[in-house]
C-alpha atoms as an extended CHARMM CRD file, in Angstrom:
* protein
*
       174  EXT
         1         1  UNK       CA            -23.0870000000      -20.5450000000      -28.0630000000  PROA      1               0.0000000000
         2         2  UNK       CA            -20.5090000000      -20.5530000000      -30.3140000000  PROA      2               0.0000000000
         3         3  UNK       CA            -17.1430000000      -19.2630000000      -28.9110000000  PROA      3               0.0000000000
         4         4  UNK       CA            -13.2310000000      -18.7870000000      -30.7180000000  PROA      4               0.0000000000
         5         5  UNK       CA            -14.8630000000      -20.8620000000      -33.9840000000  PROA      5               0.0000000000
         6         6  UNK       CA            -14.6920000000      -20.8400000000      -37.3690000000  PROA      6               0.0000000000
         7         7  UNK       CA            -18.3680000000      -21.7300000000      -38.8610000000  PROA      7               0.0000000000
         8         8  UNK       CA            -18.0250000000      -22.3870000000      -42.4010000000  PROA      8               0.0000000000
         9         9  UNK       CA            -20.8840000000      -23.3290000000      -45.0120000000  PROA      9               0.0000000000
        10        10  UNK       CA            -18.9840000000      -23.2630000000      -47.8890000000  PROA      10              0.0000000000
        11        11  UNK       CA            -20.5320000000      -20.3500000000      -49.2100000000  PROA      11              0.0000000000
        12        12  UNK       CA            -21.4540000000      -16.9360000000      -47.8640000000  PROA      12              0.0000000000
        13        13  UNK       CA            -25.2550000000      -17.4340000000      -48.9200000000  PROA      13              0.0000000000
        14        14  UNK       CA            -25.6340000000      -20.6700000000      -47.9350000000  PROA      14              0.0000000000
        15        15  UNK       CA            -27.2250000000      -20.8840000000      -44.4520000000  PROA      15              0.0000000000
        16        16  UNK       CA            -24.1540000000      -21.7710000000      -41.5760000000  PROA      16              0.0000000000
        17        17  UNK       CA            -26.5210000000      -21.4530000000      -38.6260000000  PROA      17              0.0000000000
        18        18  UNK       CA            -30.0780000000      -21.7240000000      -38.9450000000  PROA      18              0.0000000000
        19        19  UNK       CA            -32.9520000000      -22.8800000000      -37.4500000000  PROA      19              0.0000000000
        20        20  UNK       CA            -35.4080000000      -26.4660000000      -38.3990000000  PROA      20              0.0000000000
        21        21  UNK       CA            -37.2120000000      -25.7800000000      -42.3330000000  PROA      21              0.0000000000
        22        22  UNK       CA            -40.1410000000      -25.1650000000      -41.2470000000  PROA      22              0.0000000000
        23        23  UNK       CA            -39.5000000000      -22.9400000000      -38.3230000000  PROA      23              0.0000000000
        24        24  UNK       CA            -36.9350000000      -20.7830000000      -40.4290000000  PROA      24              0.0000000000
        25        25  UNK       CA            -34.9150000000      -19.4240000000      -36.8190000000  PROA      25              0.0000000000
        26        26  UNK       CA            -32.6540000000      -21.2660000000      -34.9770000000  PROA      26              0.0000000000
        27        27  UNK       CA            -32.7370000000      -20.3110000000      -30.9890000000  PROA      27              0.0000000000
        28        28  UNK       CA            -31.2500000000      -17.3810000000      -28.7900000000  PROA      28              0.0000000000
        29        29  UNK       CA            -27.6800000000      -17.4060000000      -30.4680000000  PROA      29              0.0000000000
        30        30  UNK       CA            -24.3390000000      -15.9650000000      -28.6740000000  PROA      30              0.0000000000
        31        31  UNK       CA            -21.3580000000      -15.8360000000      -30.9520000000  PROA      31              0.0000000000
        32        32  UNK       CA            -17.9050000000      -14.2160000000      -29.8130000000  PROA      32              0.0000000000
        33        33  UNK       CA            -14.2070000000      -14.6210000000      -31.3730000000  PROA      33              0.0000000000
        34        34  UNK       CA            -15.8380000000      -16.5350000000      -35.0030000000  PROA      34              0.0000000000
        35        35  UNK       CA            -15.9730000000      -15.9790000000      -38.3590000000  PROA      35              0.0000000000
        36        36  UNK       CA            -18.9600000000      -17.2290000000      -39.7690000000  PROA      36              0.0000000000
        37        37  UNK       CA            -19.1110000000      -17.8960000000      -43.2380000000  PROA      37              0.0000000000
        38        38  UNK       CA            -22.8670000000      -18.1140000000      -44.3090000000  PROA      38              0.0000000000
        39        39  UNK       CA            -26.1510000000      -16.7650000000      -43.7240000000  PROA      39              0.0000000000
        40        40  UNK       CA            -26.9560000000      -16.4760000000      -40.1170000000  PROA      40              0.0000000000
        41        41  UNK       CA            -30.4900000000      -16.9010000000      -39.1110000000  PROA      41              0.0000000000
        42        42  UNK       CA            -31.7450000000      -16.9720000000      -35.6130000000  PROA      42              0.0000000000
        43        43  UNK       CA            -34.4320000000      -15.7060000000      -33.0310000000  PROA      43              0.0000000000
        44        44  UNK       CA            -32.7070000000      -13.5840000000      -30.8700000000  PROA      44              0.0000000000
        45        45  UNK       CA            -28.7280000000      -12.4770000000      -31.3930000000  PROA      45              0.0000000000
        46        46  UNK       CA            -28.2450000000      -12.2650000000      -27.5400000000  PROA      46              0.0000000000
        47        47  UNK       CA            -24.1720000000      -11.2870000000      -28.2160000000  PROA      47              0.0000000000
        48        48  UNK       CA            -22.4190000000      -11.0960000000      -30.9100000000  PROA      48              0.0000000000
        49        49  UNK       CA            -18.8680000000       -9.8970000000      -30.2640000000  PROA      49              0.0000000000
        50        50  UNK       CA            -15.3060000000       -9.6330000000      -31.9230000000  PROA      50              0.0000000000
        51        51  UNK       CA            -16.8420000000      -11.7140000000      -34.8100000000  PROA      51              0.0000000000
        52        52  UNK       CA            -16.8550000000      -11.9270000000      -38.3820000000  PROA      52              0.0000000000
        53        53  UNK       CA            -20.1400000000      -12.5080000000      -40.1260000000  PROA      53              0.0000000000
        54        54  UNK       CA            -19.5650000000      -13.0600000000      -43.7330000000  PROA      54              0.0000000000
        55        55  UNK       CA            -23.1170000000      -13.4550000000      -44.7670000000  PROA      55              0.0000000000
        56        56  UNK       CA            -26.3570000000      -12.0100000000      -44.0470000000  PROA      56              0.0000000000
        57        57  UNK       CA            -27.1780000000      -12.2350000000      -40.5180000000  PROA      57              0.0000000000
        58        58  UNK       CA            -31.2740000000      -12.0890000000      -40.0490000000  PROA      58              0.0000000000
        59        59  UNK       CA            -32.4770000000      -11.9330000000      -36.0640000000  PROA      59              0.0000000000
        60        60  UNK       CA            -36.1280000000      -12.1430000000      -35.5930000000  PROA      60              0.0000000000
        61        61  UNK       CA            -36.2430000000      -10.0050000000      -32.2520000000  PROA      61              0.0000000000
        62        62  UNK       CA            -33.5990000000       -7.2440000000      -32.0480000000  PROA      62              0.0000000000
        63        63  UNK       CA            -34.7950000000       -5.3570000000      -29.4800000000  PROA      63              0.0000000000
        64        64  UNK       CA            -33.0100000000       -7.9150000000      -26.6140000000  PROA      64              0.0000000000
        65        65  UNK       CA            -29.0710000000       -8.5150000000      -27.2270000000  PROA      65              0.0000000000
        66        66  UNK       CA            -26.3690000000       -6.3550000000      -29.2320000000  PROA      66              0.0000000000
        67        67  UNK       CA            -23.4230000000       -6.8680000000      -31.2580000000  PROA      67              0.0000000000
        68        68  UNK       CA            -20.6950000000       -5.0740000000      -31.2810000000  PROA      68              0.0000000000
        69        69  UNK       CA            -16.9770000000       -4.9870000000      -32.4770000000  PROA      69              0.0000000000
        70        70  UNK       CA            -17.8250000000       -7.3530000000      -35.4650000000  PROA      70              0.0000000000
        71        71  UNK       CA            -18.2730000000       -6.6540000000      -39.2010000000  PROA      71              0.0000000000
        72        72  UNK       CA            -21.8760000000       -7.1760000000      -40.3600000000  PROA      72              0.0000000000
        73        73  UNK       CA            -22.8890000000       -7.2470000000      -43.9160000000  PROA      73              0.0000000000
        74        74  UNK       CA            -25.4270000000       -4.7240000000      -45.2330000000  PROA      74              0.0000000000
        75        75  UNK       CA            -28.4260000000       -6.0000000000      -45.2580000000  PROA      75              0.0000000000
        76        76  UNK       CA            -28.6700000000       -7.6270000000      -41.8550000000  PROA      76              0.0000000000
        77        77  UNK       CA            -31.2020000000       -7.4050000000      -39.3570000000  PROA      77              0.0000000000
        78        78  UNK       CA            -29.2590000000       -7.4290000000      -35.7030000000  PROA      78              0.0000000000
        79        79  UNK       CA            -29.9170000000       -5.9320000000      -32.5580000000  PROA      79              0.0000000000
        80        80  UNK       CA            -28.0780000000       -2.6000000000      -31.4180000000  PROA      80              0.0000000000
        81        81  UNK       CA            -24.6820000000       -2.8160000000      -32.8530000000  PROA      81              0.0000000000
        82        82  UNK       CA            -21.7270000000       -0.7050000000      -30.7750000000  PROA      82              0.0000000000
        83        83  UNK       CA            -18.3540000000       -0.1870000000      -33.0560000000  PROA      83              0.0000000000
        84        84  UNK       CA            -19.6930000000       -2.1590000000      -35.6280000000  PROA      84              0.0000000000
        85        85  UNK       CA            -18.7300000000       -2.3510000000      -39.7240000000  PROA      85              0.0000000000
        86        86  UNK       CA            -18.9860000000       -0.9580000000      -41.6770000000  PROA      86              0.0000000000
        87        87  UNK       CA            -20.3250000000        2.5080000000      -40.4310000000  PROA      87              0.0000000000
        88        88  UNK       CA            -23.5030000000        2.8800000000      -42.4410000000  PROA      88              0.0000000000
        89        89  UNK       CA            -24.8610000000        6.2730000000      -41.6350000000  PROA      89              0.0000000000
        90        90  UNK       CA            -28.8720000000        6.5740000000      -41.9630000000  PROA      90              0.0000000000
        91        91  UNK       CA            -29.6290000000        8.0510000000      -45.5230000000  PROA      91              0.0000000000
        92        92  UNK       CA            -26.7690000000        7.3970000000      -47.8170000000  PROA      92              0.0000000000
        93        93  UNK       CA            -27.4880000000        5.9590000000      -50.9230000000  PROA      93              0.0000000000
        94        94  UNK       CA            -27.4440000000        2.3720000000      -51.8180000000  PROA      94              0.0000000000
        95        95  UNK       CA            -23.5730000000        2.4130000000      -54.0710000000  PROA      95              0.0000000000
        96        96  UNK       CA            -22.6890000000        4.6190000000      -51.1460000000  PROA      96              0.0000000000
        97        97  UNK       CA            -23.0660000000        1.8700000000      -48.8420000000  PROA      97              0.0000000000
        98        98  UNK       CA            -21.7960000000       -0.9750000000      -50.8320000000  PROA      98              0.0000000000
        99        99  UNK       CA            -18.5880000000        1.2410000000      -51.6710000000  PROA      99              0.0000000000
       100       100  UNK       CA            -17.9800000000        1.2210000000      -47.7470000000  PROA      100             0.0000000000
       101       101  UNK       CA            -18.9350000000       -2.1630000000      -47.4050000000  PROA      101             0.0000000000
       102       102  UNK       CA            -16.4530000000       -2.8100000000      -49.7120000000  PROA      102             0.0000000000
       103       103  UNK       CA            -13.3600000000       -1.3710000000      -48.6970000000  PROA      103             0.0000000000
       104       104  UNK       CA            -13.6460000000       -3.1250000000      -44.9940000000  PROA      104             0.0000000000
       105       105  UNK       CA            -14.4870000000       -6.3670000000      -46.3650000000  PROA      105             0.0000000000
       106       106  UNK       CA            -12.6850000000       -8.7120000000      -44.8810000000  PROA      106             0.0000000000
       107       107  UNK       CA             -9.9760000000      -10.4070000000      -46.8490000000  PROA      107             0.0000000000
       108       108  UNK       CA             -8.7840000000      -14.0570000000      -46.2600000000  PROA      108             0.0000000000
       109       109  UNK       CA             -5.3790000000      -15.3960000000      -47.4140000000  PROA      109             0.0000000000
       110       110  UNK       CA             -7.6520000000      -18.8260000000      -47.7680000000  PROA      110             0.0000000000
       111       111  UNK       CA            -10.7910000000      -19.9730000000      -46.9450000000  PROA      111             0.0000000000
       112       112  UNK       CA             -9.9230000000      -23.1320000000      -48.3330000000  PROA      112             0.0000000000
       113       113  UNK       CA            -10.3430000000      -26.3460000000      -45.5260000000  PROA      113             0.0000000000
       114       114  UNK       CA             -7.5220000000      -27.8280000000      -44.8530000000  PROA      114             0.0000000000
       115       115  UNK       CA             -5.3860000000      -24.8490000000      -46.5910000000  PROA      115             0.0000000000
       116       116  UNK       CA             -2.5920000000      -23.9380000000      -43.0390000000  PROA      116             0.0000000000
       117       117  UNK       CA             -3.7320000000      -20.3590000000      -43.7120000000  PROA      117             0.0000000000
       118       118  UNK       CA             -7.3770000000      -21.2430000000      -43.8030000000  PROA      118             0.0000000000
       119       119  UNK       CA             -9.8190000000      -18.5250000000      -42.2410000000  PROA      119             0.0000000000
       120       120  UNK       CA             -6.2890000000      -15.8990000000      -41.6650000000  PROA      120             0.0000000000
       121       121  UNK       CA             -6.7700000000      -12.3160000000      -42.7370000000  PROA      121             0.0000000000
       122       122  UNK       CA             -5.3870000000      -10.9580000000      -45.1610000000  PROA      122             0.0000000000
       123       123  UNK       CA             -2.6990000000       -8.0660000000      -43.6780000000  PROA      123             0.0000000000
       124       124  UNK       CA             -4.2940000000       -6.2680000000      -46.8150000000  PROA      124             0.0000000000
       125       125  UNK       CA             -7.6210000000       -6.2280000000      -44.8850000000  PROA      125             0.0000000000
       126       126  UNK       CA             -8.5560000000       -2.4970000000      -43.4780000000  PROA      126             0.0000000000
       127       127  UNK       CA             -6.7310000000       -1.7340000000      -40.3360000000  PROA      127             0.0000000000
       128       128  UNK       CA            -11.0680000000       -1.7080000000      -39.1950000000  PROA      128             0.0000000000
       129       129  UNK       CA            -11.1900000000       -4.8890000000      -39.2820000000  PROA      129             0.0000000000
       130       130  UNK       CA             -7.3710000000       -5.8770000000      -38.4120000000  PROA      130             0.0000000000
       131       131  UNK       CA             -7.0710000000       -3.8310000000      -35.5640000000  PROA      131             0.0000000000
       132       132  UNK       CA            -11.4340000000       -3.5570000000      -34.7620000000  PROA      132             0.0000000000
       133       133  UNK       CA            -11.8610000000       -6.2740000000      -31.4160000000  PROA      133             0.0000000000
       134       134  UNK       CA            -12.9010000000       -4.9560000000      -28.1160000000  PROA      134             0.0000000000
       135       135  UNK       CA             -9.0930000000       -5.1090000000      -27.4100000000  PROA      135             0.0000000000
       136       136  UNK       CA             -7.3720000000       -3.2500000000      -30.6700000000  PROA      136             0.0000000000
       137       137  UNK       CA             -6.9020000000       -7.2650000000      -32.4040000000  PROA      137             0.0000000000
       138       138  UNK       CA             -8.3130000000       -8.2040000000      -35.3170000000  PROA      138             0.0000000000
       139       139  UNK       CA            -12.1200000000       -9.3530000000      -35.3290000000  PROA      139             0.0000000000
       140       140  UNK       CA            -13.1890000000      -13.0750000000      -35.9310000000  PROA      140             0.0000000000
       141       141  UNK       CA            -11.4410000000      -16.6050000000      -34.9500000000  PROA      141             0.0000000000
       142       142  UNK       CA             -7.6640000000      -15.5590000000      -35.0700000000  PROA      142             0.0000000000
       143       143  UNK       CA             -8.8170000000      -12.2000000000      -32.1300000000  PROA      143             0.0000000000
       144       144  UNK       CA             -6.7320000000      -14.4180000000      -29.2660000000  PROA      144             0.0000000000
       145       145  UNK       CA             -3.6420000000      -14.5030000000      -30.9100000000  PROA      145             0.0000000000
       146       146  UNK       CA             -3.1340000000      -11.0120000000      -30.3220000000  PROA      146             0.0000000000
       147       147  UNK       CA             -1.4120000000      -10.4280000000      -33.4860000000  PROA      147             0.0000000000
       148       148  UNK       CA             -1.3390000000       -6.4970000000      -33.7210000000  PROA      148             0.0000000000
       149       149  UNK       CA             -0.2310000000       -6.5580000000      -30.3570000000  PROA      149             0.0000000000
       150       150  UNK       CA              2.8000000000       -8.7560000000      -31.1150000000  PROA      150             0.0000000000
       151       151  UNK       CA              3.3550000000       -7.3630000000      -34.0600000000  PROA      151             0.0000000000
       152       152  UNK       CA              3.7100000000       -3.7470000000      -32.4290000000  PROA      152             0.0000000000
       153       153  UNK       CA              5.9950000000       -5.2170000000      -29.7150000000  PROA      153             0.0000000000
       154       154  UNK       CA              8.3470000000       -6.4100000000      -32.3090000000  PROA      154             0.0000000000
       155       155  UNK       CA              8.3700000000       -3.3370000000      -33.6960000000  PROA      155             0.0000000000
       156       156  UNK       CA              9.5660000000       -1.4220000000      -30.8330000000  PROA      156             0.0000000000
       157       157  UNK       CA             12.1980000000       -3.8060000000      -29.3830000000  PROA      157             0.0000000000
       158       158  UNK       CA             13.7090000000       -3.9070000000      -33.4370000000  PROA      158             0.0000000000
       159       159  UNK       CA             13.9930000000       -0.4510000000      -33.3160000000  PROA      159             0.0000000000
       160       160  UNK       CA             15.4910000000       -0.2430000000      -29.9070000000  PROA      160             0.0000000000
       161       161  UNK       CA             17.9090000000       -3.1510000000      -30.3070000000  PROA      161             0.0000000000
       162       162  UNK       CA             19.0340000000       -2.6710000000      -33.8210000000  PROA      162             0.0000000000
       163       163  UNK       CA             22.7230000000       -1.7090000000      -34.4880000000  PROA      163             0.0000000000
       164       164  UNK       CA             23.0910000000        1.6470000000      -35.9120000000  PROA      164             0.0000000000
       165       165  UNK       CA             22.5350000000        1.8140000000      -39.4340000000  PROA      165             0.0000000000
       166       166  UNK       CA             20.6500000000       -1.5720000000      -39.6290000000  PROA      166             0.0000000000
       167       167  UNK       CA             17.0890000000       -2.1230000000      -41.0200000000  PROA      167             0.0000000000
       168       168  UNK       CA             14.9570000000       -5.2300000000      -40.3350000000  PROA      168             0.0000000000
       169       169  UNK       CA             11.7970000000       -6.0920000000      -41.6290000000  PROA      169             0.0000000000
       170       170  UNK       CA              8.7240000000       -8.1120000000      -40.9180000000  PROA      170             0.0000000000
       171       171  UNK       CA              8.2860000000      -10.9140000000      -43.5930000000  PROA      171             0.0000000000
       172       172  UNK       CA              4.8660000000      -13.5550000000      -42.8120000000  PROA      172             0.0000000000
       173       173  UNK       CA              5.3190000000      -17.1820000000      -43.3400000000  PROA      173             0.0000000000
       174       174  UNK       CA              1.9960000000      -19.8190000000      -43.3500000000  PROA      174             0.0000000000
């Protein structure tokens, strides 16, 4: 079980859970609130929820478990997916597909250990992805700060405190 992690291998296909060399799978995996950067091989994907899988995620049995609210790339193998991304309808051609992919990639202002924005999305990401959890936060590690939420509360008590005439804006610091 991995749970509100960030799983990082370095590289996105370099394997960041996987099972013993010669047995290629690693056991019946649950993963909710992570970004996982790497390759992702296991025998069954019992959950996978609110997460963000940077790499290709291979599940030998995907007829048990689901995942859902998480961005999978294309290519994976996963069990049922509900609210997934990116929306890949059956049929569409192969640029078709990566040009979707592409536009809800997520984007990281660092993925750098040790960087104080390391594994934070990028407020350029797709509002998909930003806005994507179970509970309208952004998908992977960061989903329990609530973030959107927050951000949409300050919003509304700028706007109804504000002195007439007054603009404020949001500015991010790391």
């Amino acid at each position: 079980t991995l749970a509100d992690s960030l799983v990082d291998a370095g590289d996105v296909t370099a394997p960041a859970v996987s099972g013993l060399a010669a047995i290629g799978f690693a056991g019946p995996l649950v993963v909710s609130r992570c970004t996982v950067v790497g390759t992702v091989a296991t025998r069954e994907l019992t959950l996978g929820e609110n997460s963000l899988f940077l790499g290709r995620v291979l599940a030998e049995r995907r007829q048990q478990g689901c995942v859902r609210f998480s961005f999978v790339p294309a290519g994976s193998r996963v069990p049922r997916r509900h609210r997934c991304q990116p929306v890949l309808p059956p049929g569409i051609s192969a640029a078709e597909a990566e040009q979707r992919t592409a536009r809800v990639r997520p984007r990281f202002t660092s993925l750098a250990y040790g960087h104080p924005a390391y594994g934070q999305l990028d407020r350029r990401t797709a509002a998909e992805i930003l806005r994507g959890a179970d509970d309208e936060s952004e998908m992977g590690v960061y989903q329990r700060l609530r973030t959107p939420q927050r951000e949409d509360a300050l919003r509304i008590r700028l706007d109804e405190y504000l002195p007439v005439g007054l603009e404020a804006g949001i500015f991010y610091a790391t």
